[in-house]
Amino acid sequence: EAGGAALGRAADKLFSLSGLFAVRKPKGPTSAAVLNLLKERLLAEAGVQTNGNKRNQVLKIGHGGTLDSAATGVLVVGIGKGTKMLGTMLAGSKKYTAIGMLGKATDTLDATGKVTEEKPYDQVTKGDLENVLQKFTGDIMQVPPLYSALKKDGERLSTLMKRGEAVEAKPARPVRVYSLSLQQFQPPLFTLDVECGGGFYVRSLVNDIGKELSTCATVQELTRTKQGPFTLEEHALHEDKWTIDEIARSLEHCTALLPGGPSRKKLKTEHPGETAVICE
């Protein structure tokens, strides 16, 4: 009986959780798969049977902006009423560290894709790279990647691409780059730190930088280090901390970071066209 009572309490606690917290997305799974795994873990810990059980529908959980499968880092998660706050996360500013590789282009614009082009890059100097970065700082126009979560007729472009359907590039759209700096240059590899607004694709940036340098470039590694007020170092829960108690603690800690909390930091909102992903 005692076990049942404890599970009952765990379930009550789980279903009362509300707000935003952050997890550390590992490399490999999609953002949606990470969310499903998190949800499974929490329901299992609370002893909630998911097969055909209506209670499963009650656990509302969503994320505030997709990270590519090959990318790692901060994934903001909304639970309970927090799912309504995810829109501000999509639009707010984000920080990334990206390792790019000169001399190769791929169809996905990252290391997971097929190589589509190879070009010499030995002529590129550190100075060339630094100069080019200035062109990509501020308010710029950017064409999103074909392999992306953007949709055409309700289907993701990446899904259409994988089926081999002809997909037209989306038109360039305005995006904002708050800061962009070169951290390291060891040809063919270069490391960038980027802070950007909503709807920005680091893969497109690296691809465009390659073209601008008269060679080509692709993302080798991508880490989101910050999203809104959530940082990878301080706030993102590693997989071993995906428990009801750890998340409850994290939610308390994170409420203070958000608008309307004690510190009224307004998040920058742009790109109302994006929608948060809610799993129910």
CSV table of C-alpha atoms in Angstrom, one decimal:
chain,number,residue,atom,x,y,z
A,1,GLU,CA,0.0,0.0,0.0
A,2,ALA,CA,2.8,2.4,1.0
A,3,GLY,CA,4.2,2.1,-2.5
A,4,GLY,CA,0.9,2.9,-4.1
A,5,ALA,CA,0.5,6.0,-1.9
A,6,ALA,CA,4.0,7.2,-2.8
A,7,LEU,CA,3.2,6.8,-6.5
A,8,GLY,CA,0.0,8.6,-6.0
A,9,ARG,CA,1.9,11.5,-4.5
A,10,ALA,CA,4.5,11.4,-7.3
A,11,ALA,CA,1.7,11.5,-9.9
A,12,ASP,CA,0.0,14.5,-8.1
A,13,LYS,CA,3.3,16.3,-8.0
A,14,LEU,CA,4.0,15.6,-11.7
A,15,PHE,CA,0.6,16.9,-12.8
A,16,SER,CA,0.9,20.0,-10.7
A,17,LEU,CA,4.2,21.0,-12.3
A,18,SER,CA,3.9,24.2,-14.2
A,19,GLY,CA,6.4,26.6,-15.9
A,20,LEU,CA,9.5,26.6,-18.0
A,21,PHE,CA,12.8,24.7,-17.5
A,22,ALA,CA,15.6,23.6,-19.7
A,23,VAL,CA,17.1,20.3,-20.6
A,24,ARG,CA,20.4,19.4,-22.3
A,25,LYS,CA,19.6,17.9,-25.6
A,26,PRO,CA,22.2,15.2,-26.5
A,27,LYS,CA,23.5,14.7,-30.1
A,28,GLY,CA,21.5,12.2,-32.2
A,29,PRO,CA,17.8,12.3,-31.4
A,30,THR,CA,15.4,14.9,-32.7
A,31,SER,CA,14.0,17.5,-30.3
A,32,ALA,CA,10.6,15.8,-30.4
A,33,ALA,CA,12.2,12.4,-29.5
A,34,VAL,CA,13.9,14.1,-26.5
A,35,LEU,CA,10.6,15.4,-25.4
A,36,ASN,CA,8.9,12.0,-25.7
A,37,LEU,CA,11.7,10.4,-23.7
A,38,LEU,CA,11.4,13.0,-21.0
A,39,LYS,CA,7.6,12.5,-20.9
A,40,GLU,CA,8.0,8.7,-20.7
A,41,ARG,CA,10.5,9.0,-17.9
A,42,LEU,CA,8.2,11.2,-15.8
A,43,LEU,CA,5.1,9.2,-16.4
A,44,ALA,CA,7.0,6.0,-15.5
A,45,GLU,CA,8.3,7.6,-12.3
A,46,ALA,CA,4.8,8.6,-11.3
A,47,GLY,CA,3.6,5.1,-12.1
A,48,VAL,CA,1.1,6.3,-14.7
A,49,GLN,CA,0.2,3.7,-17.2
A,50,THR,CA,0.2,5.3,-20.6
A,51,ASN,CA,-1.6,2.7,-22.7
A,52,GLY,CA,-5.1,4.0,-23.3
A,53,ASN,CA,-5.1,5.9,-20.0
A,54,LYS,CA,-6.7,9.3,-20.2
A,55,ARG,CA,-4.4,10.7,-17.6
A,56,ASN,CA,-1.6,10.6,-20.1
A,57,GLN,CA,-3.5,13.3,-22.1
A,58,VAL,CA,-3.3,15.6,-19.0
A,59,LEU,CA,0.5,15.9,-19.0
A,60,LYS,CA,1.1,18.9,-21.2
A,61,ILE,CA,4.6,19.3,-22.3
A,62,GLY,CA,6.2,21.1,-25.2
A,63,HIS,CA,9.5,22.7,-26.3
A,64,GLY,CA,10.4,26.2,-27.3
A,65,GLY,CA,12.3,25.7,-30.5
A,66,THR,CA,13.7,22.8,-32.4
A,67,LEU,CA,17.4,21.9,-32.3
A,68,ASP,CA,18.7,19.8,-35.3
A,69,SER,CA,19.2,16.1,-34.4
A,70,ALA,CA,23.0,16.6,-34.9
A,71,ALA,CA,23.0,19.6,-32.5
A,72,THR,CA,23.3,19.6,-28.8
A,73,GLY,CA,22.6,22.1,-26.0
A,74,VAL,CA,19.7,24.0,-24.4
A,75,LEU,CA,16.2,22.9,-25.2
A,76,VAL,CA,13.6,24.9,-23.3
A,77,VAL,CA,10.7,22.8,-22.1
A,78,GLY,CA,7.3,24.0,-21.0
A,79,ILE,CA,5.1,21.9,-18.7
A,80,GLY,CA,1.5,22.5,-17.6
A,81,LYS,CA,0.6,26.2,-18.1
A,82,GLY,CA,4.3,26.8,-19.1
A,83,THR,CA,3.4,25.5,-22.5
A,84,LYS,CA,1.6,28.8,-23.2
A,85,MET,CA,4.9,30.7,-22.6
A,86,LEU,CA,6.9,28.8,-25.2
A,87,GLY,CA,6.1,31.4,-27.9
A,88,THR,CA,8.3,34.0,-26.2
A,89,MET,CA,11.2,31.4,-26.2
A,90,LEU,CA,10.9,30.9,-30.0
A,91,ALA,CA,11.1,34.7,-30.6
A,92,GLY,CA,13.7,35.5,-28.0
A,93,SER,CA,17.5,35.6,-28.4
A,94,LYS,CA,19.6,32.5,-28.6
A,95,LYS,CA,23.4,31.8,-28.4
A,96,TYR,CA,25.3,29.1,-30.3
A,97,THR,CA,28.8,27.9,-30.7
A,98,ALA,CA,29.3,26.4,-34.1
A,99,ILE,CA,32.3,24.6,-35.6
A,100,GLY,CA,32.3,25.0,-39.4
A,101,MET,CA,34.4,23.2,-42.0
A,102,LEU,CA,35.8,24.9,-45.1
A,103,GLY,CA,36.0,23.2,-48.4
A,104,LYS,CA,33.0,21.0,-48.2
A,105,ALA,CA,29.3,21.5,-48.8
A,106,THR,CA,26.5,19.0,-47.9
A,107,ASP,CA,22.8,18.8,-48.8
A,108,THR,CA,21.8,19.2,-45.2
A,109,LEU,CA,24.4,22.0,-44.5
A,110,ASP,CA,25.8,19.9,-41.7
A,111,ALA,CA,27.9,16.8,-41.1
A,112,THR,CA,24.9,14.4,-41.4
A,113,GLY,CA,24.4,15.1,-45.1
A,114,LYS,CA,25.8,13.9,-48.4
A,115,VAL,CA,28.7,15.9,-49.7
A,116,THR,CA,27.5,18.0,-52.7
A,117,GLU,CA,30.6,20.1,-53.4
A,118,GLU,CA,34.3,20.3,-52.6
A,119,LYS,CA,36.5,23.3,-53.2
A,120,PRO,CA,40.0,24.4,-52.2
A,121,TYR,CA,40.1,26.6,-49.1
A,122,ASP,CA,43.9,27.1,-48.5
A,123,GLN,CA,43.6,30.8,-49.8
A,124,VAL,CA,41.3,31.7,-46.8
A,125,THR,CA,43.0,33.6,-44.0
A,126,LYS,CA,41.9,34.3,-40.5
A,127,GLY,CA,41.6,38.0,-41.6
A,128,ASP,CA,39.3,37.0,-44.5
A,129,LEU,CA,37.0,35.2,-42.2
A,130,GLU,CA,36.8,38.0,-39.6
A,131,ASN,CA,36.1,40.5,-42.4
A,132,VAL,CA,33.3,38.4,-43.8
A,133,LEU,CA,31.6,38.1,-40.4
A,134,GLN,CA,30.8,41.8,-40.4
A,135,LYS,CA,28.6,41.3,-43.4
A,136,PHE,CA,26.5,38.8,-41.4
A,137,THR,CA,26.0,41.0,-38.3
A,138,GLY,CA,22.9,43.1,-37.6
A,139,ASP,CA,19.7,42.8,-39.6
A,140,ILE,CA,20.3,40.5,-42.5
A,141,MET,CA,18.3,38.5,-45.0
A,142,GLN,CA,18.7,34.7,-44.8
A,143,VAL,CA,17.4,31.8,-46.9
A,144,PRO,CA,16.4,28.9,-44.5
A,145,PRO,CA,17.8,25.4,-45.3
A,146,LEU,CA,15.8,23.0,-47.4
A,147,TYR,CA,16.4,20.4,-44.7
A,148,SER,CA,14.4,22.1,-41.9
A,149,ALA,CA,11.4,21.9,-39.8
A,150,LEU,CA,9.7,24.7,-41.9
A,151,LYS,CA,6.6,23.5,-43.6
A,152,LYS,CA,5.1,23.4,-47.1
A,153,ASP,CA,1.4,22.4,-47.3
A,154,GLY,CA,1.5,21.2,-43.7
A,155,GLU,CA,4.5,18.9,-44.2
A,156,ARG,CA,8.1,19.5,-43.0
A,157,LEU,CA,10.5,20.4,-45.8
A,158,SER,CA,13.0,17.8,-44.4
A,159,THR,CA,10.3,15.1,-44.7
A,160,LEU,CA,9.6,16.1,-48.3
A,161,MET,CA,13.3,16.1,-49.1
A,162,LYS,CA,13.8,12.7,-47.7
A,163,ARG,CA,11.0,11.3,-49.8
A,164,GLY,CA,12.8,12.7,-52.8
A,165,GLU,CA,10.2,15.3,-53.7
A,166,ALA,CA,11.3,18.5,-55.4
A,167,VAL,CA,11.3,21.3,-52.9
A,168,GLU,CA,11.7,24.9,-53.7
A,169,ALA,CA,13.8,27.0,-51.3
A,170,LYS,CA,11.8,29.3,-49.1
A,171,PRO,CA,12.3,33.0,-49.9
A,172,ALA,CA,15.0,34.9,-47.9
A,173,ARG,CA,13.6,36.4,-44.7
A,174,PRO,CA,14.8,39.0,-42.3
A,175,VAL,CA,16.7,37.7,-39.3
A,176,ARG,CA,18.8,39.5,-36.6
A,177,VAL,CA,22.3,38.8,-35.5
A,178,TYR,CA,23.2,40.5,-32.3
A,179,SER,CA,26.8,39.4,-32.3
A,180,LEU,CA,29.1,37.1,-34.3
A,181,SER,CA,32.7,36.4,-33.5
A,182,LEU,CA,35.5,34.0,-34.6
A,183,GLN,CA,36.8,32.0,-31.6
A,184,GLN,CA,39.3,29.7,-33.4
A,185,PHE,CA,40.7,29.2,-36.8
A,186,GLN,CA,42.6,25.9,-37.6
A,187,PRO,CA,41.9,25.3,-41.3
A,188,PRO,CA,39.7,23.7,-42.4
A,189,LEU,CA,37.9,24.2,-39.1
A,190,PHE,CA,36.7,27.5,-37.6
A,191,THR,CA,34.7,28.1,-34.5
A,192,LEU,CA,32.0,30.8,-34.2
A,193,ASP,CA,30.0,32.3,-31.4
A,194,VAL,CA,26.7,33.6,-32.5
A,195,GLU,CA,23.9,35.4,-30.7
A,196,CYS,CA,20.8,35.7,-32.9
A,197,GLY,CA,17.0,36.3,-32.8
A,198,GLY,CA,14.1,34.0,-33.7
A,199,GLY,CA,14.0,32.0,-37.0
A,200,PHE,CA,17.8,32.1,-37.5
A,201,TYR,CA,19.6,29.1,-38.9
A,202,VAL,CA,23.3,28.7,-38.1
A,203,ARG,CA,23.6,26.1,-40.8
A,204,SER,CA,22.6,28.7,-43.4
A,205,LEU,CA,25.0,31.2,-41.9
A,206,VAL,CA,28.0,28.8,-42.2
A,207,ASN,CA,27.0,27.9,-45.8
A,208,ASP,CA,26.7,31.6,-46.7
A,209,ILE,CA,30.1,32.4,-45.1
A,210,GLY,CA,31.7,29.6,-47.3
A,211,LYS,CA,30.2,31.1,-50.5
A,212,GLU,CA,31.2,34.6,-49.5
A,213,LEU,CA,34.8,33.3,-49.2
A,214,SER,CA,34.7,31.8,-52.7
A,215,THR,CA,34.8,28.3,-51.3
A,216,CYS,CA,32.1,26.3,-49.4
A,217,ALA,CA,31.5,25.4,-45.8
A,218,THR,CA,29.3,23.2,-43.6
A,219,VAL,CA,28.5,22.9,-39.9
A,220,GLN,CA,30.5,20.1,-38.2
A,221,GLU,CA,29.2,20.7,-34.7
A,222,LEU,CA,26.5,22.9,-33.2
A,223,THR,CA,25.7,23.7,-29.6
A,224,ARG,CA,23.0,26.0,-28.3
A,225,THR,CA,24.6,27.6,-25.2
A,226,LYS,CA,21.7,29.9,-24.3
A,227,GLN,CA,18.0,30.4,-25.1
A,228,GLY,CA,16.2,33.4,-23.6
A,229,PRO,CA,17.5,33.5,-20.0
A,230,PHE,CA,18.4,29.7,-19.9
A,231,THR,CA,22.1,28.8,-20.2
A,232,LEU,CA,23.6,25.4,-20.8
A,233,GLU,CA,26.0,25.7,-17.9
A,234,GLU,CA,23.5,26.8,-15.2
A,235,HIS,CA,20.1,25.7,-16.1
A,236,ALA,CA,20.0,22.7,-18.6
A,237,LEU,CA,19.2,19.4,-16.8
A,238,HIS,CA,21.3,16.5,-17.9
A,239,GLU,CA,19.5,13.2,-18.6
A,240,ASP,CA,20.2,11.8,-15.2
A,241,LYS,CA,18.2,14.7,-13.7
A,242,TRP,CA,15.0,14.1,-15.6
A,243,THR,CA,13.1,13.4,-12.4
A,244,ILE,CA,10.0,14.9,-11.0
A,245,ASP,CA,11.8,16.4,-8.0
A,246,GLU,CA,14.7,17.8,-10.0
A,247,ILE,CA,12.3,19.4,-12.5
A,248,ALA,CA,10.2,20.9,-9.6
A,249,ARG,CA,13.4,22.4,-8.2
A,250,SER,CA,14.5,23.7,-11.6
A,251,LEU,CA,11.0,25.3,-12.1
A,252,GLU,CA,11.3,27.2,-8.9
A,253,HIS,CA,14.8,28.3,-9.8
A,254,CYS,CA,13.8,29.3,-13.3
A,255,THR,CA,10.6,31.3,-12.5
A,256,ALA,CA,12.7,34.2,-11.3
A,257,LEU,CA,14.4,34.4,-14.7
A,258,LEU,CA,11.2,34.9,-16.6
A,259,PRO,CA,9.2,38.1,-17.4
A,260,GLY,CA,6.5,38.6,-14.8
A,261,GLY,CA,8.9,36.9,-12.3
A,262,PRO,CA,10.8,39.0,-9.8
A,263,SER,CA,13.2,40.2,-12.5
A,264,ARG,CA,11.1,41.8,-15.2
A,265,LYS,CA,13.5,41.2,-18.1
A,266,LYS,CA,11.5,41.6,-21.3
A,267,LEU,CA,12.3,39.0,-23.9
A,268,LYS,CA,12.8,40.2,-27.4
A,269,THR,CA,9.8,39.1,-29.5
A,270,GLU,CA,10.0,38.8,-33.2
A,271,HIS,CA,8.9,36.2,-35.8
A,272,PRO,CA,5.3,35.7,-34.7
A,273,GLY,CA,5.1,33.2,-37.6
A,274,GLU,CA,6.7,30.5,-35.6
A,275,THR,CA,4.7,28.2,-33.4
A,276,ALA,CA,5.7,26.3,-30.4
A,277,VAL,CA,5.6,22.5,-30.5
A,278,ILE,CA,3.3,21.0,-28.0
A,279,CYS,CA,3.0,17.2,-27.5
A,280,GLU,CA,-0.2,16.0,-26.0
